[in-house]
Coordinates of C-alpha atoms in Angstrom, one line a residue:
Chain A
M1 CA 39.1 -33.1 -32.0
I2 CA 39.4 -29.8 -30.1
A3 CA 36.0 -28.1 -30.4
I4 CA 36.1 -24.3 -30.3
I5 CA 32.7 -23.0 -29.4
D6 CA 31.2 -20.3 -31.7
Y7 CA 28.4 -18.4 -29.9
G8 CA 28.8 -15.2 -31.8
M9 CA 31.1 -13.4 -29.4
S10 CA 34.5 -13.7 -30.8
N11 CA 36.9 -13.9 -33.6
L12 CA 37.8 -17.6 -33.4
R13 CA 40.2 -17.8 -36.3
S14 CA 43.3 -17.0 -34.2
V15 CA 42.4 -19.6 -31.6
R16 CA 41.8 -22.3 -34.2
H17 CA 44.9 -21.4 -36.0
A18 CA 47.1 -21.6 -32.9
F19 CA 45.9 -25.2 -32.2
E20 CA 46.3 -26.2 -35.8
Y21 CA 49.9 -24.8 -35.7
L22 CA 50.5 -27.1 -32.8
G23 CA 49.3 -30.0 -34.9
A24 CA 45.8 -30.4 -33.3
D25 CA 42.6 -31.2 -35.2
A26 CA 40.7 -28.0 -34.1
R27 CA 37.2 -27.2 -35.4
I28 CA 34.8 -24.4 -34.8
I29 CA 31.5 -25.8 -33.7
D30 CA 28.3 -23.8 -33.8
S31 CA 25.9 -26.4 -32.6
P32 CA 25.7 -28.0 -29.1
A33 CA 25.2 -31.4 -30.8
A34 CA 28.8 -31.4 -32.0
I35 CA 30.1 -31.5 -28.4
K36 CA 29.7 -35.3 -28.4
N37 CA 32.6 -35.6 -31.0
A38 CA 34.9 -33.4 -29.0
A39 CA 37.9 -34.5 -27.0
A40 CA 38.2 -31.1 -25.5
L41 CA 36.3 -27.8 -25.5
V42 CA 37.6 -24.3 -25.8
L43 CA 35.4 -21.3 -25.0
P44 CA 36.9 -18.1 -26.3
G45 CA 35.2 -14.7 -26.1
D46 CA 35.6 -11.0 -26.2
G47 CA 32.8 -8.6 -25.3
A48 CA 30.3 -8.2 -22.6
F49 CA 29.3 -10.9 -20.0
G50 CA 25.5 -10.4 -20.2
P51 CA 25.1 -10.7 -24.0
A52 CA 27.5 -13.7 -24.0
M53 CA 25.4 -15.6 -21.5
E54 CA 22.3 -14.7 -23.5
N55 CA 23.8 -16.0 -26.7
L56 CA 24.8 -19.2 -25.0
R57 CA 21.3 -19.6 -23.6
N58 CA 19.5 -18.7 -26.8
C59 CA 21.6 -21.1 -28.9
G60 CA 21.0 -23.9 -26.4
W61 CA 24.6 -24.2 -25.2
L62 CA 24.0 -23.9 -21.4
E63 CA 23.0 -27.4 -20.4
P64 CA 25.1 -29.4 -22.9
L65 CA 28.2 -27.3 -21.9
E66 CA 27.6 -27.7 -18.2
S67 CA 27.1 -31.4 -18.4
A68 CA 30.1 -31.9 -20.6
I69 CA 32.3 -29.9 -18.2
R70 CA 30.9 -31.6 -15.1
G71 CA 31.4 -34.9 -16.9
G72 CA 35.1 -34.3 -17.0
L73 CA 35.7 -33.1 -20.6
P74 CA 38.9 -31.0 -20.7
F75 CA 37.7 -27.3 -20.9
L76 CA 39.6 -24.1 -21.5
G77 CA 38.0 -20.7 -21.2
I78 CA 39.9 -17.8 -22.7
C79 CA 39.3 -14.2 -21.5
L80 CA 35.6 -13.8 -21.3
G81 CA 35.4 -17.6 -21.6
M82 CA 37.2 -17.8 -18.3
Q83 CA 34.9 -15.3 -16.7
L84 CA 31.8 -17.1 -17.8
L85 CA 32.8 -20.1 -15.7
F86 CA 32.0 -18.2 -12.5
E87 CA 28.7 -17.6 -10.8
T88 CA 28.1 -13.9 -11.2
S89 CA 29.3 -10.8 -12.9
D90 CA 28.5 -7.2 -12.2
E91 CA 29.4 -6.1 -15.8
M92 CA 26.6 -3.6 -16.7
G93 CA 24.0 -5.0 -14.4
A94 CA 24.0 -8.3 -12.4
H95 CA 24.4 -11.5 -14.4
R96 CA 24.5 -15.2 -13.7
G97 CA 27.4 -17.1 -15.2
L98 CA 27.8 -20.9 -15.9
G99 CA 28.6 -21.3 -12.2
I100 CA 31.1 -24.1 -12.7
L101 CA 33.6 -22.3 -10.5
P102 CA 32.5 -20.6 -7.3
G103 CA 33.2 -16.9 -7.3
S104 CA 32.4 -13.6 -9.1
V105 CA 33.6 -11.3 -11.8
K106 CA 34.3 -7.7 -10.9
R107 CA 35.4 -4.5 -12.6
F108 CA 38.9 -3.2 -12.0
P109 CA 38.7 -0.4 -9.5
A110 CA 39.3 3.0 -11.1
T111 CA 42.5 3.3 -9.2
A112 CA 44.0 0.2 -10.8
G113 CA 45.1 2.0 -13.9
K114 CA 43.7 2.6 -17.4
I115 CA 40.6 0.5 -18.2
P116 CA 40.6 -1.7 -20.2
Q117 CA 44.0 -3.1 -19.3
I118 CA 45.6 -3.6 -22.8
G119 CA 49.0 -5.2 -23.3
W120 CA 51.5 -7.6 -22.0
N121 CA 51.5 -8.3 -18.2
Q122 CA 53.3 -10.8 -16.1
L123 CA 52.2 -14.0 -14.4
N124 CA 53.0 -15.0 -10.8
V125 CA 53.1 -18.7 -11.5
R126 CA 52.1 -21.4 -9.1
E127 CA 54.5 -24.2 -9.6
S128 CA 52.0 -27.1 -9.5
S129 CA 49.9 -25.7 -12.4
K130 CA 49.6 -28.1 -15.3
F131 CA 48.5 -25.4 -17.7
L132 CA 51.6 -23.4 -16.9
A133 CA 54.1 -26.3 -16.9
G134 CA 57.4 -25.0 -18.3
I135 CA 56.3 -21.4 -18.1
P136 CA 58.8 -19.3 -16.0
D137 CA 57.6 -17.1 -13.2
G138 CA 57.2 -13.6 -14.5
A139 CA 56.4 -14.6 -18.1
Y140 CA 54.5 -12.1 -20.1
T141 CA 51.1 -12.7 -21.8
Y142 CA 48.7 -10.5 -23.7
F143 CA 45.7 -9.1 -21.8
V144 CA 42.7 -7.1 -22.9
H145 CA 40.0 -6.7 -20.3
S146 CA 38.2 -4.5 -17.9
Y147 CA 36.8 -7.1 -15.5
Y148 CA 38.6 -9.8 -13.6
C149 CA 37.7 -13.1 -11.9
H150 CA 37.5 -13.4 -8.1
P151 CA 37.4 -17.1 -7.2
D152 CA 36.0 -18.0 -3.8
D153 CA 38.4 -20.9 -3.5
P154 CA 42.0 -19.6 -3.6
T155 CA 43.4 -23.1 -4.3
I156 CA 42.1 -23.0 -7.9
V157 CA 44.2 -19.9 -8.6
A158 CA 47.2 -21.1 -10.8
A159 CA 48.6 -17.7 -11.5
T160 CA 48.0 -14.1 -10.4
T161 CA 48.7 -10.9 -12.2
D162 CA 49.2 -7.4 -10.8
Y163 CA 47.3 -4.4 -12.2
G164 CA 46.7 -2.1 -9.3
I165 CA 45.3 -5.1 -7.5
R166 CA 46.5 -8.7 -7.6
Y167 CA 43.9 -10.9 -9.4
A168 CA 43.6 -14.5 -10.7
S169 CA 44.8 -14.6 -14.3
V170 CA 44.7 -18.5 -14.5
A171 CA 42.2 -20.7 -12.8
E172 CA 42.6 -24.5 -12.8
Q173 CA 40.4 -27.1 -11.2
D174 CA 40.6 -30.7 -12.4
N175 CA 39.6 -30.6 -16.1
V176 CA 38.5 -27.0 -16.0
W177 CA 41.1 -24.3 -17.0
G178 CA 40.6 -20.6 -17.5
A179 CA 43.0 -18.0 -18.8
Q180 CA 42.2 -14.3 -18.5
F181 CA 44.8 -13.4 -21.2
H182 CA 44.9 -14.6 -24.8
P183 CA 47.3 -17.6 -25.1
E184 CA 46.8 -17.5 -28.9
K185 CA 48.2 -13.9 -28.9
S186 CA 51.0 -14.4 -26.4
G187 CA 53.7 -15.7 -28.7
D188 CA 55.7 -18.8 -27.8
T189 CA 54.6 -18.5 -24.1
G190 CA 51.0 -18.8 -25.1
L191 CA 51.6 -21.6 -27.6
K192 CA 53.4 -23.6 -24.8
M193 CA 50.3 -23.3 -22.6
L194 CA 48.0 -24.5 -25.5
M195 CA 50.4 -27.5 -25.9
N196 CA 50.0 -28.2 -22.2
F197 CA 46.2 -28.1 -22.7
L198 CA 46.5 -30.6 -25.6
A199 CA 48.5 -32.9 -23.4
I200 CA 45.9 -33.3 -20.6
D201 CA 43.8 -36.4 -20.4
Chain B
M1 CA 53.5 -5.2 -14.1
L2 CA 51.9 -4.1 -17.4
A3 CA 54.7 -3.6 -19.9
K4 CA 55.2 -0.5 -22.1
R5 CA 54.6 -1.6 -25.7
I6 CA 56.8 -1.1 -28.8
I7 CA 54.9 -1.2 -32.0
P8 CA 56.4 -1.2 -35.5
C9 CA 54.1 0.2 -38.3
L10 CA 54.0 -1.2 -41.8
D11 CA 52.5 0.7 -44.6
V12 CA 50.7 -1.5 -47.1
K13 CA 49.3 -0.8 -50.5
N14 CA 47.2 -3.3 -52.6
G15 CA 48.1 -5.9 -50.0
R16 CA 51.9 -5.3 -50.3
V17 CA 54.2 -3.6 -47.9
V18 CA 55.5 -0.4 -49.4
K19 CA 57.2 1.0 -46.3
G20 CA 58.7 -1.9 -44.3
I21 CA 61.9 -3.6 -43.4
N22 CA 64.6 -2.8 -45.8
F23 CA 67.3 -5.5 -45.9
V24 CA 68.5 -8.4 -48.0
G25 CA 67.6 -11.0 -45.3
L26 CA 64.0 -11.0 -46.4
R27 CA 63.1 -13.1 -49.4
D28 CA 60.3 -10.8 -50.5
A29 CA 60.4 -7.4 -48.8
G30 CA 56.9 -6.6 -50.1
D31 CA 55.3 -9.6 -48.4
P32 CA 53.3 -8.5 -45.3
I33 CA 53.4 -12.0 -43.9
E34 CA 57.1 -12.2 -44.0
Q35 CA 57.5 -8.7 -42.6
G36 CA 55.0 -9.3 -39.8
K37 CA 56.5 -12.6 -38.9
W38 CA 60.0 -11.1 -38.7
Y39 CA 58.8 -8.4 -36.3
A40 CA 56.8 -10.8 -34.2
E41 CA 60.0 -12.9 -33.8
N42 CA 62.2 -9.9 -33.2
G43 CA 60.6 -8.2 -30.2
A44 CA 57.5 -6.4 -31.4
D45 CA 54.7 -6.3 -28.8
E46 CA 52.2 -5.6 -31.5
I47 CA 52.2 -4.8 -35.2
T48 CA 50.2 -2.1 -36.9
F49 CA 49.4 -2.4 -40.6
L50 CA 48.4 0.9 -42.2
D51 CA 46.6 0.6 -45.5
I52 CA 47.4 3.6 -47.7
T53 CA 45.6 2.4 -50.8
A54 CA 42.3 4.1 -50.0
S55 CA 40.4 2.7 -52.9
L56 CA 37.2 0.6 -52.5
E57 CA 38.4 -2.0 -55.0
S58 CA 41.4 -2.9 -53.0
R59 CA 39.4 -3.7 -49.9
G60 CA 39.2 -7.4 -50.8
T61 CA 42.9 -7.5 -51.3
L62 CA 43.5 -6.0 -47.8
L63 CA 41.1 -8.5 -46.2
R64 CA 42.9 -11.4 -47.8
M65 CA 46.2 -10.0 -46.5
V66 CA 44.7 -9.6 -43.0
E67 CA 43.6 -13.3 -43.1
R68 CA 47.0 -14.4 -44.1
V69 CA 48.7 -12.3 -41.3
A70 CA 46.3 -13.7 -38.7
D71 CA 47.3 -17.2 -39.8
T72 CA 51.0 -16.5 -39.4
I73 CA 51.7 -14.5 -36.3
F74 CA 50.8 -15.1 -32.7
I75 CA 50.9 -11.6 -31.3
P76 CA 48.2 -8.9 -31.6
F77 CA 48.0 -6.7 -34.7
T78 CA 46.0 -3.6 -35.6
V79 CA 44.8 -2.6 -39.1
G80 CA 44.1 1.0 -40.0
G81 CA 43.3 2.9 -43.1
G82 CA 40.1 3.4 -45.1
V83 CA 37.7 2.3 -42.4
R84 CA 34.5 4.2 -43.4
S85 CA 31.8 2.3 -41.5
A86 CA 31.1 -0.3 -38.8
D87 CA 30.8 -2.8 -41.6
D88 CA 34.4 -2.1 -42.8
F89 CA 35.4 -2.4 -39.2
R90 CA 33.7 -5.8 -38.7
D91 CA 35.2 -7.1 -41.9
L92 CA 38.7 -6.4 -40.6
L93 CA 38.0 -8.2 -37.3
R94 CA 36.4 -11.1 -39.0
A95 CA 39.5 -11.4 -41.2
G96 CA 41.5 -11.8 -38.0
A97 CA 42.7 -8.3 -37.0
D98 CA 42.7 -7.9 -33.2
K99 CA 42.0 -4.2 -33.4
A100 CA 41.1 -1.7 -36.1
S101 CA 41.9 2.0 -36.2
I102 CA 39.6 4.7 -37.5
N103 CA 40.7 8.2 -38.4
T104 CA 39.0 10.4 -40.9
A105 CA 35.6 8.6 -40.6
A106 CA 35.6 9.2 -36.9
V107 CA 36.1 12.9 -37.4
D108 CA 33.4 13.1 -40.0
H109 CA 31.0 10.8 -38.2
P110 CA 31.9 10.4 -34.5
E111 CA 28.9 8.1 -33.9
I112 CA 30.9 5.4 -35.8
I113 CA 33.1 5.1 -32.7
T114 CA 30.1 4.3 -30.4
E115 CA 28.6 2.0 -33.0
C116 CA 31.9 -0.1 -33.2
A117 CA 32.4 0.0 -29.5
E118 CA 28.9 -1.3 -28.8
K119 CA 29.1 -4.0 -31.4
F120 CA 32.6 -5.2 -31.0
G121 CA 33.8 -3.9 -27.6
S122 CA 35.9 -0.8 -26.8
Q123 CA 39.0 -3.0 -26.5
C124 CA 39.3 -3.3 -30.3
V125 CA 38.5 0.3 -31.2
V126 CA 41.5 2.4 -31.8
V127 CA 41.0 6.0 -32.9
A128 CA 43.9 7.6 -34.7
I129 CA 44.4 11.3 -34.1
D130 CA 46.8 13.2 -36.3
A131 CA 47.6 16.5 -34.6
K132 CA 49.6 19.6 -35.6
F133 CA 50.7 22.5 -33.4
E134 CA 49.2 25.8 -34.7
S135 CA 50.2 29.4 -34.4
D136 CA 47.3 30.0 -31.9
G137 CA 49.0 27.7 -29.5
K138 CA 46.6 24.8 -29.9
F139 CA 46.9 21.3 -31.4
R140 CA 44.6 21.0 -34.4
V141 CA 43.3 17.7 -35.7
Y142 CA 44.1 16.9 -39.3
T143 CA 42.6 14.1 -41.5
H144 CA 43.3 12.5 -44.8
G145 CA 46.8 11.4 -43.8
G146 CA 47.6 14.7 -42.3
R147 CA 46.8 16.8 -45.3
R148 CA 43.4 18.3 -44.4
P149 CA 42.9 20.6 -41.3
T150 CA 39.7 20.2 -39.3
A151 CA 38.0 22.6 -36.9
R152 CA 38.7 20.2 -34.0
D153 CA 41.1 20.8 -31.1
A154 CA 43.1 17.6 -30.4
I155 CA 42.6 17.6 -26.7
A156 CA 38.8 18.1 -26.8
W157 CA 38.7 15.5 -29.6
A158 CA 40.6 13.0 -27.5
R159 CA 38.1 13.4 -24.6
E160 CA 35.3 13.0 -27.1
V161 CA 36.6 9.8 -28.6
E162 CA 37.1 8.3 -25.1
H163 CA 33.6 9.3 -24.2
S164 CA 32.3 7.8 -27.4
G165 CA 33.8 4.4 -26.6
A166 CA 37.3 4.3 -28.1
G167 CA 39.6 1.8 -26.3
E168 CA 42.9 3.4 -27.3
I169 CA 44.3 6.5 -29.0
L170 CA 47.0 6.4 -31.6
L171 CA 48.4 9.9 -31.5
T172 CA 50.6 11.1 -34.3
S173 CA 52.4 14.4 -34.3
I174 CA 52.4 15.7 -37.8
D175 CA 55.1 18.2 -36.8
R176 CA 57.5 15.4 -35.8
D177 CA 56.5 12.6 -38.1
G178 CA 59.5 11.7 -40.3
T179 CA 61.9 14.1 -38.5
H180 CA 63.7 11.7 -36.1
N181 CA 63.8 14.7 -33.7
G182 CA 61.8 12.8 -31.0
Y183 CA 58.2 12.3 -30.1
H184 CA 56.2 15.4 -29.4
L185 CA 56.2 15.2 -25.6
E186 CA 54.0 18.3 -25.0
L187 CA 51.3 16.9 -27.3
T188 CA 51.6 13.4 -25.8
R189 CA 51.3 14.7 -22.3
A190 CA 48.3 17.0 -23.1
I191 CA 46.4 14.0 -24.5
A192 CA 47.5 11.5 -21.9
D193 CA 46.4 13.8 -19.2
A194 CA 43.1 14.4 -20.8
V195 CA 42.0 10.8 -21.1
N196 CA 42.0 7.5 -19.1
I197 CA 42.5 5.2 -22.0
P198 CA 45.9 4.0 -23.4
V199 CA 47.8 6.4 -25.6
I200 CA 50.2 5.3 -28.3
A201 CA 52.7 8.0 -29.2
S202 CA 53.8 8.2 -32.9
G203 CA 56.0 10.4 -35.0
G204 CA 59.6 11.4 -34.5
A205 CA 61.5 8.5 -33.0
G206 CA 65.2 8.9 -33.9
E207 CA 67.3 7.7 -30.9
L208 CA 67.0 5.5 -27.9
A209 CA 66.3 8.3 -25.4
H210 CA 63.3 9.4 -27.5
F211 CA 61.6 6.1 -26.6
Y212 CA 62.3 6.6 -22.9
D213 CA 61.0 10.1 -22.9
A214 CA 57.8 9.2 -24.7
L215 CA 57.1 6.2 -22.5
Q216 CA 57.3 8.2 -19.4
I217 CA 54.0 9.6 -20.6
A218 CA 52.5 7.2 -23.1
D219 CA 51.5 3.6 -22.8
A220 CA 53.1 2.5 -26.1
V221 CA 55.2 3.9 -28.9
L222 CA 54.9 3.4 -32.6
A223 CA 57.9 3.7 -35.0
A224 CA 58.4 2.8 -38.6
S225 CA 61.5 3.8 -40.6
L226 CA 63.8 3.7 -37.7
F227 CA 63.1 0.0 -37.4
H228 CA 62.6 -0.7 -41.1
D229 CA 65.9 0.9 -42.0
R230 CA 67.6 -0.9 -39.1
V231 CA 68.9 2.2 -37.5
M232 CA 68.2 0.3 -34.4
S233 CA 66.5 -3.0 -33.5
I234 CA 63.4 -3.4 -31.2
H235 CA 65.5 -5.6 -28.9
Q236 CA 68.1 -2.8 -28.7
V237 CA 65.4 -0.3 -27.7
K238 CA 63.9 -2.7 -25.2
D239 CA 67.2 -3.6 -23.6
Y240 CA 67.9 0.1 -23.2
L241 CA 64.4 0.8 -21.7
A242 CA 64.6 -2.2 -19.3
Q243 CA 68.0 -0.9 -18.1
R244 CA 66.4 2.4 -17.3
S245 CA 63.8 0.5 -15.3
L246 CA 60.8 0.8 -17.5
P247 CA 58.5 -2.3 -17.4
I248 CA 59.4 -4.0 -20.7
R249 CA 58.7 -7.5 -22.2
T250 CA 62.3 -8.3 -22.9
R251 CA 63.7 -11.4 -24.6
S252 CA 62.6 -14.4 -22.7
P253 CA 63.7 -18.1 -23.0
H254 CA 61.8 -19.8 -25.7
P255 CA 59.4 -22.2 -24.0
L256 CA 58.9 -24.1 -27.3
G257 CA 62.7 -24.6 -27.6
E258 CA 62.8 -23.1 -31.0
G259 CA 65.1 -20.2 -30.2

């Protein structure tokens, strides 16, 4: 069972539907106790970093989530869900993230372009990526965000995207995967990535 | 590079498409699911559904339609029409819309923009501005589907909606809408220069060059009858724009092998 974590920050319907379309048993879980039945975890999310961490904390997700991820359970963070993997964010104040991946989350510089970035942008794909297996370099995916991840360790960057600056749009470290864009809204390209996620073990 | 977006707009009434693709290939031309799916598979970067029903009783019908669309297509879609409150807005997002657009309610009660932006994030808050060139040389904001003039100047209003938290502006030229004479470039430039959020130009598309001209200024373009009546296809427009070196998400190989 693919468990999609409901912590009050996102419309989860599209994510669940995309997995179901691919034939997976995907369920939305709103209690940390349900993690034990999950074969993989998906953390979606739109909205602000601070309130998201607060919701995770208040609903008792932080420790179960961290121990499941560190224990090797396949994990996919989408959009804000990717950003939460990192240590800190400067979105409206300074916030601590889950700290699974070393690095920080920063706001696009005003010179990057219009903020938020909304629309289809391209991936500079690293060939060895498992999440991006079969995805051609230059493929377009759908982004909506004002902040981006800055991993300390460049070797976990599986794809970059250019928006005024070049930033990490996919992070990948062992069982932990993060996508800054929305695979569930990126047509066939995104569905292929979700298939790749279903195939890891 | 961030691509310029091409967005077809479908008018719906009581959960049925009343202005949409017009050809025999569709089993049920009134079915928003079939229409949405067709566009998603034929080059649309996003789809906008505009509810023109404007009655409270039909709200449930619209939400059920949004749910069905969300379960069918894997690209973003926006729903507009009849959003009177943050609760209406939330209902659309919960049903699966990626963004919702507000028009008349935003003009009457600008605080609704801030309320929605704070609750749901600016990224999903689209403010639709219908503007008309007036004899005093200014662009005036109209509401109620372009029928009712307001006291607002479109440029000042665009700045205000950005300041209030809107994530995007859907800008329709009432003068050009339905004319096929081209997007209103002067209006589009005036608004795009005034704000730092994406602007979607709407109203007037009639030939390929119109898209190019508008996208020199705007981030995205919306068109309806031109695509519905199959005067040209989205792929045709995109191929043309890509040839003229605009960043465009053109036809790509199908990674799922379905193509």
